[in-house]
Tab-separated table of C-alpha atoms and ligand atoms in Angstrom:
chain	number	residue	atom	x	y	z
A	1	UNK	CA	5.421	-6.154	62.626
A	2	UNK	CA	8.533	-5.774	60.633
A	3	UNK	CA	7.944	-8.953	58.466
A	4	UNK	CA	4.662	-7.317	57.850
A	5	UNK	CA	5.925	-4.581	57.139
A	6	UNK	CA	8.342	-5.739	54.798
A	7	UNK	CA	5.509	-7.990	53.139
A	8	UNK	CA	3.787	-4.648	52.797
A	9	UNK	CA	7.031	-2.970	50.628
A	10	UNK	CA	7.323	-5.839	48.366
A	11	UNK	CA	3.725	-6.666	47.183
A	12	UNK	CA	3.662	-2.687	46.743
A	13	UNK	CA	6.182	-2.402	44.566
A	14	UNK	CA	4.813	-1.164	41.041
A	15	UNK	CA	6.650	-2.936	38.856
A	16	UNK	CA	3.784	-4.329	36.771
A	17	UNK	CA	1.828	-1.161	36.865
A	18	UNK	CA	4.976	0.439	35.697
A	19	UNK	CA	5.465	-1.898	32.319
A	20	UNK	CA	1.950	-2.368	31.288
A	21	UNK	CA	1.355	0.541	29.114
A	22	UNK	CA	5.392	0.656	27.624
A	23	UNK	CA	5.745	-3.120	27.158
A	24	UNK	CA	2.106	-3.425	25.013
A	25	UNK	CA	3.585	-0.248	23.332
A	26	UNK	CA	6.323	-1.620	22.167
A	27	UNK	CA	5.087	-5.088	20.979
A	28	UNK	CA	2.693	-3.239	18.762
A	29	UNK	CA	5.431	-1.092	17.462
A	30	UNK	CA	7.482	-4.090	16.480
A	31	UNK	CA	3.923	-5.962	15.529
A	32	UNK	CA	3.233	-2.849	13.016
A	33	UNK	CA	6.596	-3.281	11.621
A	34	UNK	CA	6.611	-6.622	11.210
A	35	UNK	CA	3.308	-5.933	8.817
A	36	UNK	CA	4.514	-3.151	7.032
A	37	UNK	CA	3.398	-0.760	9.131
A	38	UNK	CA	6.292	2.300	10.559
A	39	UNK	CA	4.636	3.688	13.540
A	40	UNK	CA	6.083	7.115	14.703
A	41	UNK	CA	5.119	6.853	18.109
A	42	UNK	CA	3.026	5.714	20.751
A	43	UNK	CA	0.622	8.554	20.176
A	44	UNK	CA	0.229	7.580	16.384
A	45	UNK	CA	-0.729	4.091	17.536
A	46	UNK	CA	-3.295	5.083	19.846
A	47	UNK	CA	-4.722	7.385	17.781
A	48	UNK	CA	-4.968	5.349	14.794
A	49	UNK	CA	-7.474	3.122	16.466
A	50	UNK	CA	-9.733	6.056	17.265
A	51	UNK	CA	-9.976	7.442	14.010
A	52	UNK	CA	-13.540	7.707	12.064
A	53	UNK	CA	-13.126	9.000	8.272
A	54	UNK	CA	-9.909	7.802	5.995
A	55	UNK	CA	-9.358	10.736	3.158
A	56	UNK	CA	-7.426	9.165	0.309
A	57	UNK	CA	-5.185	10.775	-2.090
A	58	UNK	CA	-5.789	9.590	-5.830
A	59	UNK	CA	-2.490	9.477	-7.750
A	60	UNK	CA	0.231	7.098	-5.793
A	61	UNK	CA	-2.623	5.848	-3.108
A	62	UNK	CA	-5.406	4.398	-4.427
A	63	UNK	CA	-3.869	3.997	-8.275
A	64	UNK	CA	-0.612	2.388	-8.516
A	65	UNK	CA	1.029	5.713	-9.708
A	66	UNK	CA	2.745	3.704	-12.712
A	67	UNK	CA	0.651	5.996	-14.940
A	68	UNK	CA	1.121	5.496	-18.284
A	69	UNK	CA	1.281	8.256	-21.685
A	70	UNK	CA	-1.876	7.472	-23.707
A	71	UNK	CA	-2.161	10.138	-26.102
A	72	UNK	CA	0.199	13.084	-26.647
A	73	UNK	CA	-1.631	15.600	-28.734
A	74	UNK	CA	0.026	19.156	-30.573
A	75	UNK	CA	-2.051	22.336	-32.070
A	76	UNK	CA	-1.472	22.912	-35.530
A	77	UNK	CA	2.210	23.474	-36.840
A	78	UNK	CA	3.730	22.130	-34.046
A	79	UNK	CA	5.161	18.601	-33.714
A	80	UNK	CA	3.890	16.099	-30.934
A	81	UNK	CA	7.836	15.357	-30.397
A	82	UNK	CA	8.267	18.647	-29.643
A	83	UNK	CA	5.058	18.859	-26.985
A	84	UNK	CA	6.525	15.928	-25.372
A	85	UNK	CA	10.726	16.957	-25.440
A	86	UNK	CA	9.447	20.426	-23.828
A	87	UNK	CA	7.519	18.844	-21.369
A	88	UNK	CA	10.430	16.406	-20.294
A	89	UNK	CA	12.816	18.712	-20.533
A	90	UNK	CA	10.850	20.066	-17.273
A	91	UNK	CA	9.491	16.870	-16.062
A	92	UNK	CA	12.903	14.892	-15.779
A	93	UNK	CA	13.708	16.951	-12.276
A	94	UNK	CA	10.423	16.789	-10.867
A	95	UNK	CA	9.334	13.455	-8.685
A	96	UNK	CA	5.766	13.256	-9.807
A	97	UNK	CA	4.065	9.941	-11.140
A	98	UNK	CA	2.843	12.133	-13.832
A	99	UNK	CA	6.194	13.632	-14.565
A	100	UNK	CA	8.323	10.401	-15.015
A	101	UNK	CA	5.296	8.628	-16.672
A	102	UNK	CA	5.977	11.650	-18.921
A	103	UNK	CA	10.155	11.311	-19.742
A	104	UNK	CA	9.216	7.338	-20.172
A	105	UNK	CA	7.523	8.896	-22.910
A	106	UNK	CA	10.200	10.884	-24.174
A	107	UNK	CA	12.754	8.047	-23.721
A	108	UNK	CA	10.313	5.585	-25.426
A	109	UNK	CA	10.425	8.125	-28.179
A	110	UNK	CA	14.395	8.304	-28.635
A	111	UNK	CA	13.710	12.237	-28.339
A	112	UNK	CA	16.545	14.553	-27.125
A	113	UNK	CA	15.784	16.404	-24.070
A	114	UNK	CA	16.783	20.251	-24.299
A	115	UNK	CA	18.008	21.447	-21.143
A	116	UNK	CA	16.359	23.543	-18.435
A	117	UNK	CA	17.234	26.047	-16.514
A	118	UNK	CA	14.830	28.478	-13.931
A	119	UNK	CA	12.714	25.027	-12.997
A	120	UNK	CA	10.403	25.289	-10.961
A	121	UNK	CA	7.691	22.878	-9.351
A	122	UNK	CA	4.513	24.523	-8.396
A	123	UNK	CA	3.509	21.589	-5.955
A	124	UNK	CA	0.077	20.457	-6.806
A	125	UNK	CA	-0.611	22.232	-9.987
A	126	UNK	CA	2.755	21.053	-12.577
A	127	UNK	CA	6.507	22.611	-13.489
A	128	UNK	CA	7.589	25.557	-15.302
A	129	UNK	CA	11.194	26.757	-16.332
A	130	UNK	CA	12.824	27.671	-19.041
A	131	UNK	CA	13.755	25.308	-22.297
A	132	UNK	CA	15.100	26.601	-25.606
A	133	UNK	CA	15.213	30.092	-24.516
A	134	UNK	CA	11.602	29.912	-23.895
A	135	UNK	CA	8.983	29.612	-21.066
A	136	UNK	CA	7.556	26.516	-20.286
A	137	UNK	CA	4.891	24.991	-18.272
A	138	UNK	CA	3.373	22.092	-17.844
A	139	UNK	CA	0.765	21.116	-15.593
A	140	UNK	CA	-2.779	21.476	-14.547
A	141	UNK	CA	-5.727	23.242	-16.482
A	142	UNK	CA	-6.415	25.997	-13.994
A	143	UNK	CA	-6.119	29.655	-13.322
A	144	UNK	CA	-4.225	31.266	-16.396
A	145	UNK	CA	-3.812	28.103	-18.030
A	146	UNK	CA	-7.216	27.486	-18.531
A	147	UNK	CA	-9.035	24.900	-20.840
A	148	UNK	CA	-10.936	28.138	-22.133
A	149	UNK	CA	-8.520	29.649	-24.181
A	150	UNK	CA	-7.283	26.807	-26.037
A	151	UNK	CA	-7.386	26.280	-29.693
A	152	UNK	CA	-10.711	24.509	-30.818
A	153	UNK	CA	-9.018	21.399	-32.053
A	154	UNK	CA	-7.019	20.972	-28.830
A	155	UNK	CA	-9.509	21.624	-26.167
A	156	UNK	CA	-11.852	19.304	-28.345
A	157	UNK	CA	-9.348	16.608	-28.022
A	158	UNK	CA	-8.647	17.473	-23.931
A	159	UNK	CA	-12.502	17.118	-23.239
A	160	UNK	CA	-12.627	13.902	-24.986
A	161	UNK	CA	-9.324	12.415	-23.086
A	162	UNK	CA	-10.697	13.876	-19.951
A	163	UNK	CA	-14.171	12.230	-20.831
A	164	UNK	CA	-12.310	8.895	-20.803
A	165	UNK	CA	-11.271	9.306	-17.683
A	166	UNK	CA	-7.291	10.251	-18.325
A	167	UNK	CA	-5.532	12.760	-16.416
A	168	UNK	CA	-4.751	15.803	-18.952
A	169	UNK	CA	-1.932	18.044	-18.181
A	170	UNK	CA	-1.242	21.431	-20.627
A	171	UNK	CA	1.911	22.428	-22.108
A	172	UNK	CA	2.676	26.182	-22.524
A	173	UNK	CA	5.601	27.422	-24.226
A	174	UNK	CA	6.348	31.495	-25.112
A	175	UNK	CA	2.981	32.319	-23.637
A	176	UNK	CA	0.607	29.766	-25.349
A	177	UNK	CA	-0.559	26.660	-25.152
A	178	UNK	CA	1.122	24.053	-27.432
A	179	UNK	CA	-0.422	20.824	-26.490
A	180	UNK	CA	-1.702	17.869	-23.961
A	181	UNK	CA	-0.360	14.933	-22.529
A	182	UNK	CA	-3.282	12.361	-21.743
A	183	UNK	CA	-2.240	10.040	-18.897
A	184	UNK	CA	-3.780	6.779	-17.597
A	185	UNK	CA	-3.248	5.056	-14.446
A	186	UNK	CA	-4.491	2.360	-12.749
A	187	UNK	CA	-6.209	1.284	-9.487
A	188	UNK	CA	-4.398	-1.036	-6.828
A	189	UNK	CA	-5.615	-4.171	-6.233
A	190	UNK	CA	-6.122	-3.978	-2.724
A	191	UNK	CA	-7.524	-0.425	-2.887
A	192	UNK	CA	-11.765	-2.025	-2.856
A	193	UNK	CA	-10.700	-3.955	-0.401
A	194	UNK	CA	-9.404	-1.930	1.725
A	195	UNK	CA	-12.503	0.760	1.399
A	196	UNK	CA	-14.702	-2.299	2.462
A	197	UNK	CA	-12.532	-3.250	4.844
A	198	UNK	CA	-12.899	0.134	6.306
A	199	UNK	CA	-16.541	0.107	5.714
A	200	UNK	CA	-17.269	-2.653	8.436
A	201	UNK	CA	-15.219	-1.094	10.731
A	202	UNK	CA	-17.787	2.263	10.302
A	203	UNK	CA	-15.349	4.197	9.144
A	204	UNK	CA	-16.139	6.516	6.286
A	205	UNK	CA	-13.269	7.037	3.136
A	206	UNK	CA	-13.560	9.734	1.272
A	207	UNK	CA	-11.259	10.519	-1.891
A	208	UNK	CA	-9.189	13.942	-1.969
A	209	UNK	CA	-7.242	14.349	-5.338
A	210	UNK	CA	-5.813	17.077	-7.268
A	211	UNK	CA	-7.165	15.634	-10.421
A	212	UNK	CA	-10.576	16.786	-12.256
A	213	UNK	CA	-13.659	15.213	-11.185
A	214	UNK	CA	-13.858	13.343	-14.826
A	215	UNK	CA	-10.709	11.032	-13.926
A	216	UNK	CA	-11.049	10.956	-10.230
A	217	UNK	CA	-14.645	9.036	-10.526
A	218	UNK	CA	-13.876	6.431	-12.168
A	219	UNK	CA	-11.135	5.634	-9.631
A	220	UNK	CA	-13.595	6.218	-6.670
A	221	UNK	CA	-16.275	4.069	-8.335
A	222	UNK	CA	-13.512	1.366	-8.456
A	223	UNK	CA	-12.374	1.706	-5.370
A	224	UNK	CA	-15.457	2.032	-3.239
A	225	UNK	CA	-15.279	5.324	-2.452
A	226	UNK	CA	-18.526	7.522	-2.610
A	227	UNK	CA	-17.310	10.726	-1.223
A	228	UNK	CA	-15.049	12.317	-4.019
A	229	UNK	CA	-13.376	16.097	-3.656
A	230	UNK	CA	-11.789	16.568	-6.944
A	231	UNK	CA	-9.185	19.548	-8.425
A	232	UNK	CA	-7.990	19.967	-4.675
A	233	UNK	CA	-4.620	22.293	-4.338
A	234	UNK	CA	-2.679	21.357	-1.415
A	235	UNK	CA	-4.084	24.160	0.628
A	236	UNK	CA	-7.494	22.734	-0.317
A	237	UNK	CA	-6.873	19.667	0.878
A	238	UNK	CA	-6.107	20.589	4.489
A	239	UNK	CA	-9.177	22.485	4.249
A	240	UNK	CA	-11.427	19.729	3.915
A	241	UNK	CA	-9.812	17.872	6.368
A	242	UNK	CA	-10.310	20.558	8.710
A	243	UNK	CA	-14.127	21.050	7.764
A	244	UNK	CA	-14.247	17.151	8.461
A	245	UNK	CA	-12.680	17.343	11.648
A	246	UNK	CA	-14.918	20.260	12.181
A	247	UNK	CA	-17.873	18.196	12.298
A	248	UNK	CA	-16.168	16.012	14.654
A	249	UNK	CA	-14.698	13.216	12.654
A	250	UNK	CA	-11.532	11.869	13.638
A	251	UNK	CA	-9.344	12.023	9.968
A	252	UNK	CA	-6.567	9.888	9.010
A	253	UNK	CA	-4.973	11.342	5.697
A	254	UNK	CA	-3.555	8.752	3.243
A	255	UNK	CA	-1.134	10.339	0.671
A	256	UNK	CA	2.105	10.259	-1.312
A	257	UNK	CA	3.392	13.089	-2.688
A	258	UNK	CA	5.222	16.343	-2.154
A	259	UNK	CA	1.457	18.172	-2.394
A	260	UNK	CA	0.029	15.728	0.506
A	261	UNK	CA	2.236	16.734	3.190
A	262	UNK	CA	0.458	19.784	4.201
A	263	UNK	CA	-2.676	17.386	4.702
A	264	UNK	CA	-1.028	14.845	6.249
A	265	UNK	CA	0.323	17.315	9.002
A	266	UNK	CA	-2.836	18.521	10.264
A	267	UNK	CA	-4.811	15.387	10.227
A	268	UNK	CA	-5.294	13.553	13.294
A	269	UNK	CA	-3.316	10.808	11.923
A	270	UNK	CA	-1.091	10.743	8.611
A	271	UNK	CA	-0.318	8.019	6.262
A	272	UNK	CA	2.337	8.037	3.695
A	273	UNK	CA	3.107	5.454	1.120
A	274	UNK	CA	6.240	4.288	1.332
A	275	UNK	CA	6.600	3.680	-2.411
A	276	UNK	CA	6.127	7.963	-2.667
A	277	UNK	CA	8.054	10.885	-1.776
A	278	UNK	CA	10.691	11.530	1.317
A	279	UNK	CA	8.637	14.502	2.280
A	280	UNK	CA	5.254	12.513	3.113
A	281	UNK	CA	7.387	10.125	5.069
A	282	UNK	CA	9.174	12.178	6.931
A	283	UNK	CA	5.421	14.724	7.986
A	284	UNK	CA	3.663	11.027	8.513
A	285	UNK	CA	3.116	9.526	11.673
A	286	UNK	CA	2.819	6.204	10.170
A	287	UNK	CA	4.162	4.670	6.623
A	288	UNK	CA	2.827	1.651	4.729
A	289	UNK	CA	6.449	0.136	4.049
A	290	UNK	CA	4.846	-1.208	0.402
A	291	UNK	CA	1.975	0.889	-0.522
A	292	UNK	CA	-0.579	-1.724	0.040
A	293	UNK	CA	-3.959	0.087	1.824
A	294	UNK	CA	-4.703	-3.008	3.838
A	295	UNK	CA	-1.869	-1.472	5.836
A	296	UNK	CA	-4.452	1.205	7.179
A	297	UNK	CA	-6.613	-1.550	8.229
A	298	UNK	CA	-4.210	-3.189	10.046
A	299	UNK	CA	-2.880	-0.159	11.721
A	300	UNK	CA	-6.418	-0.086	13.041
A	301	UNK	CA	-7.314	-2.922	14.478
A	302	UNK	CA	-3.196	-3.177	15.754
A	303	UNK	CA	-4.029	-0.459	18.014
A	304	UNK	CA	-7.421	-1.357	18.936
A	305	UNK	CA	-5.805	-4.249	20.299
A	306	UNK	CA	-2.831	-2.874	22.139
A	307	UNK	CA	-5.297	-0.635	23.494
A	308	UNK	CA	-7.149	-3.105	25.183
A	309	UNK	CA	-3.826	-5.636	25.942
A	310	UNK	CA	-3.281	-1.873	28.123
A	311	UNK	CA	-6.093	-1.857	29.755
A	312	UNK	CA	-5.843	-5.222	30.398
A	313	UNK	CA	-2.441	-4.877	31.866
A	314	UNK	CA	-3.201	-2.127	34.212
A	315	UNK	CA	-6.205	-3.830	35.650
A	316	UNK	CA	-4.659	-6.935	36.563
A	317	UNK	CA	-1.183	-5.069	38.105
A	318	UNK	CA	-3.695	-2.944	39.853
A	319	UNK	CA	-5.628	-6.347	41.143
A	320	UNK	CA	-2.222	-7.723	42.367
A	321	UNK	CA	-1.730	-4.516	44.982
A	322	UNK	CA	-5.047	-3.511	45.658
A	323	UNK	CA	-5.658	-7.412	46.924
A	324	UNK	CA	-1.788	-7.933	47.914
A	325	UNK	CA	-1.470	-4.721	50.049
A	326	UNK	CA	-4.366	-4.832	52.476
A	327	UNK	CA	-3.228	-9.405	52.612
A	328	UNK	CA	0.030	-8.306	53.620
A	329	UNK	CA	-0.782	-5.871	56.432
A	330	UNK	CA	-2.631	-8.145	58.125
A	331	UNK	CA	0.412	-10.072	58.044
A	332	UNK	CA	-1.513	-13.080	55.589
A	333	UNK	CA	1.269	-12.698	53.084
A	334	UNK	CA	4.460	-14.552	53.881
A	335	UNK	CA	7.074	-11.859	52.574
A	336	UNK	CA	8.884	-14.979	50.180
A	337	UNK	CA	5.187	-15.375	48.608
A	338	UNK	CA	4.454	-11.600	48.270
A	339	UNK	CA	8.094	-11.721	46.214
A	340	UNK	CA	6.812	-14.322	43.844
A	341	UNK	CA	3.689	-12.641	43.449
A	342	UNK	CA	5.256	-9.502	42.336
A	343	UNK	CA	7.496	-11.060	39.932
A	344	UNK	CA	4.608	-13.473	38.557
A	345	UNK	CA	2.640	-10.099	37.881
A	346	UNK	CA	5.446	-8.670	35.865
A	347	UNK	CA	5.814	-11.709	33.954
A	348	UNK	CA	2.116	-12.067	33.258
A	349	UNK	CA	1.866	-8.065	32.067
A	350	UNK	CA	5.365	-8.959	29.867
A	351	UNK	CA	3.096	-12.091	28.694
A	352	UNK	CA	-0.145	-10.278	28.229
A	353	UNK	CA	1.640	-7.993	26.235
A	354	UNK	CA	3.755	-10.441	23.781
A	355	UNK	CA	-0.141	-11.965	22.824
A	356	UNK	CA	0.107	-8.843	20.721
A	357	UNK	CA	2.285	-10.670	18.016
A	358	UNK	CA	-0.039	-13.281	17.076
A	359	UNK	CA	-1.567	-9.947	15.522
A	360	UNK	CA	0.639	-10.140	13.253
A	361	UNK	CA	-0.160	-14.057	12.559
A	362	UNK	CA	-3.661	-12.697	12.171
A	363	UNK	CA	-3.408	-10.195	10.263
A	364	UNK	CA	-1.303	-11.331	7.765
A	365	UNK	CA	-3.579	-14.211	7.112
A	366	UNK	CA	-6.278	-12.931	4.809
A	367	UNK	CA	-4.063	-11.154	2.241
A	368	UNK	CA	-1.955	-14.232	1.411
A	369	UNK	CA	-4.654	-15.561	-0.350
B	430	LIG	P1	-3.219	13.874	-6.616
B	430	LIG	O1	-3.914	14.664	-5.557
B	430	LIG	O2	-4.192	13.048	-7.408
B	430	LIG	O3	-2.071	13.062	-6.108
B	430	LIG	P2	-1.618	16.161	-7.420
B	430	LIG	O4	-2.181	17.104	-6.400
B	430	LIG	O5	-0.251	15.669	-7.233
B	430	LIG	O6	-2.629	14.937	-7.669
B	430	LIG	O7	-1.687	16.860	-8.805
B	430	LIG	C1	-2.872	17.488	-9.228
B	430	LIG	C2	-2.792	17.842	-10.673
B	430	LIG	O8	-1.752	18.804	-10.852
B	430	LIG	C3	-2.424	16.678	-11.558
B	430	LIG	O9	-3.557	15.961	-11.971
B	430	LIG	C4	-1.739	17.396	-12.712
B	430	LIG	O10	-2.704	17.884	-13.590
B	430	LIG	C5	-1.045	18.562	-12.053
B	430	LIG	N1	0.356	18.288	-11.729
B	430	LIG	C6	0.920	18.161	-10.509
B	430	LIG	N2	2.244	17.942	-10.579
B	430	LIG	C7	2.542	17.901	-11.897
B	430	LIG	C8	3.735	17.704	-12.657
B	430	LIG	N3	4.929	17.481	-12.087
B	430	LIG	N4	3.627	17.744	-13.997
B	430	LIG	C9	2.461	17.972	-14.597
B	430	LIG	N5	1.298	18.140	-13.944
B	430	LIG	C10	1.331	18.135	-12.630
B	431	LIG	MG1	-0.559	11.670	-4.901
């Protein structure tokens, strides 16, 4: 009776049970990071898996965020150097694509930058402060700074830039508006791919952006993307997210900047780019190490398999005690055996659970070539 006893203890230990979910856990962590992908937590990597809708950010997600200065344009009896000094004056302190696409400008230009003082960055909508004993600001069409009351000759010239699909930001100084800054920027190269990637999965992507509609379609029509919310603030982001998740969609937010982190906290899952801003990193529960969107795809099907390596895991440490227990206590489990069969069902949970790197093998294949 003791021996059976004893038999009894040692098949019933739960060692296995104990390291199925942590072990597959952490392989997928490590897996992730071997992609590219920084996983917060275990949470973040179940949850990934689960998710149904992907809301993109436009500037520094789907576009490379090297934007570029295409036209710089001044209202009458004011210089174009002086539109774009102003504006970097501002700009140079603020971490926007936008703004240093605008002090490349400047610098390009050989122009002097006055200095600021009283800068401030209104996130989502542009920078104001004071240069040259004057007020500036620099930013967004919208509310007080409206297209409306521009000069003919100036608005003329913003429609036009905005018809061509550039980003426009205004530049006020003492009151009224002095000029534009026309900005282009480009689409990654993995950004379609990743939408259609996403697509076959059944997951919907939808673009969020603070931009106007005119320069946030042609991105979306580029990318994939069918579902476009344009001139978003920050606030109005989380908004949509929360009308999405309202309808029952599980949202993973995909952003960069300073104005995404807001969204990124109250979606179900958050994304940052690790080629943009501490601040989305630090509110994300996972980061794309180099930007590139098939990092959300991976993420994906990373935890749809650890998920199932778990499940996997528990059933078969469950098999080895349901079937081991009742063996041994009818004493048809020599105590030396029931030892080796708990220590082979550790091993094959720790082995079960390593399978998880060739994910990595897997899923680095297609975007080598
Ligand atoms: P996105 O959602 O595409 O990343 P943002 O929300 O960061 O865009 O910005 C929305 C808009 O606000 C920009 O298109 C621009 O007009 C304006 N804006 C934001 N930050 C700045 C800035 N630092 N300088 C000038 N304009 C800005
Ligand atoms: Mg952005």
């Amino acid at each position: 009776a003791l021996v059976h006893a004893i038999a009894v203890l040692i098949i019933a230990c739960p060692c296995a049970l104990g390291l199925a979910t942590p072990a597959a856990i952490m392989v997928g962590t490590g897996a992730g990071a071997r992609m590219g992908v920084l996983i917060r937590n275990a949470e973040a990597l179940e949850r990934i898996g689960a998710i149904t809708a992907v809301l993109f950010d436009k500037t520094g997600t789907l576009t490379t965020g090297h934007v570029t200065v295409v036209r710089v344009t001044a209202v009458a009896g004011t210089a174009r150097e002086r539109v774009l000094a102003l504006a970097s004056s501002l700009e140079i302190r603020s971490e926007h694509p936008l703004a240093q696409a605008i002090v490349r400008a400047a610098e390009a230009d050989g122009l002097s930058l006055p200095s600021a003082t009283s800068f401030k960055a209104l996130t989502g909508v542009g920078v104001s402060g004071i240069v040259d004993g004057v007020d500036v600001h620099v930013g967004r069409p919208v509310g007080e700074h409206t297209l409306l009351v521009l000069p003919d000759d100036l608005r003329a010239q913003v429609a036009a830039d905005m018809q061509d699909g550039r980003t426009v930001v205004l530049v006020h100084a003492g009151g009224g508006a002095i000029g534009a800054i026309a900005l282009a920027d480009t689409i990654k190269t993995g950004s379609a791919h990743a939408v259609r990637a996403l697509a076959d999965l059944h997951v919907r992507s939808v673009m969020l952006t603070g931009d106007h509609p005119e320069a946030a379609r042609p991105i979306a029509r580029q990318a994939g993307i069918a579902e476009v919310y344009a001139g978003l603030l920050p606030e109005g982001k989380v908004e949509r997210i929360k009308a999405l998740q309202a309808q029952g969609e599980k949202v993973a937010m995909v952003g960069d900047g300073i104005n995404d982190a807001p969204a990124l906290a109250v979606a179900d899952v958050g994304v940052a780019m690790g080629t943009g801003t501490d601040v989305a990193m630090e509110t994300a529960d996972l980061t794309i190490v180099k930007g590139d969107l098939a990092g959300v795809v991976r993420a994906i099907h990373l935890s749809r398999r650890t998920i199932r390596t778990i499940r996997q895991n528990l059933f078969w440490a469950f098999l080895y005690n349901v079937l081991g227990i009742p063996l041994a206590a009818f004493g048809l489990l020599d105590p030396m055996i029931a030892a080796a069969a708990m220590a082979f069902s550790s091993v094959s949970v720790l082995t079960n659970a390593l399978r998880l790197r060739r994910a990595v093998r897997d899923e680095r294949a297609p975007t080598t070539h």
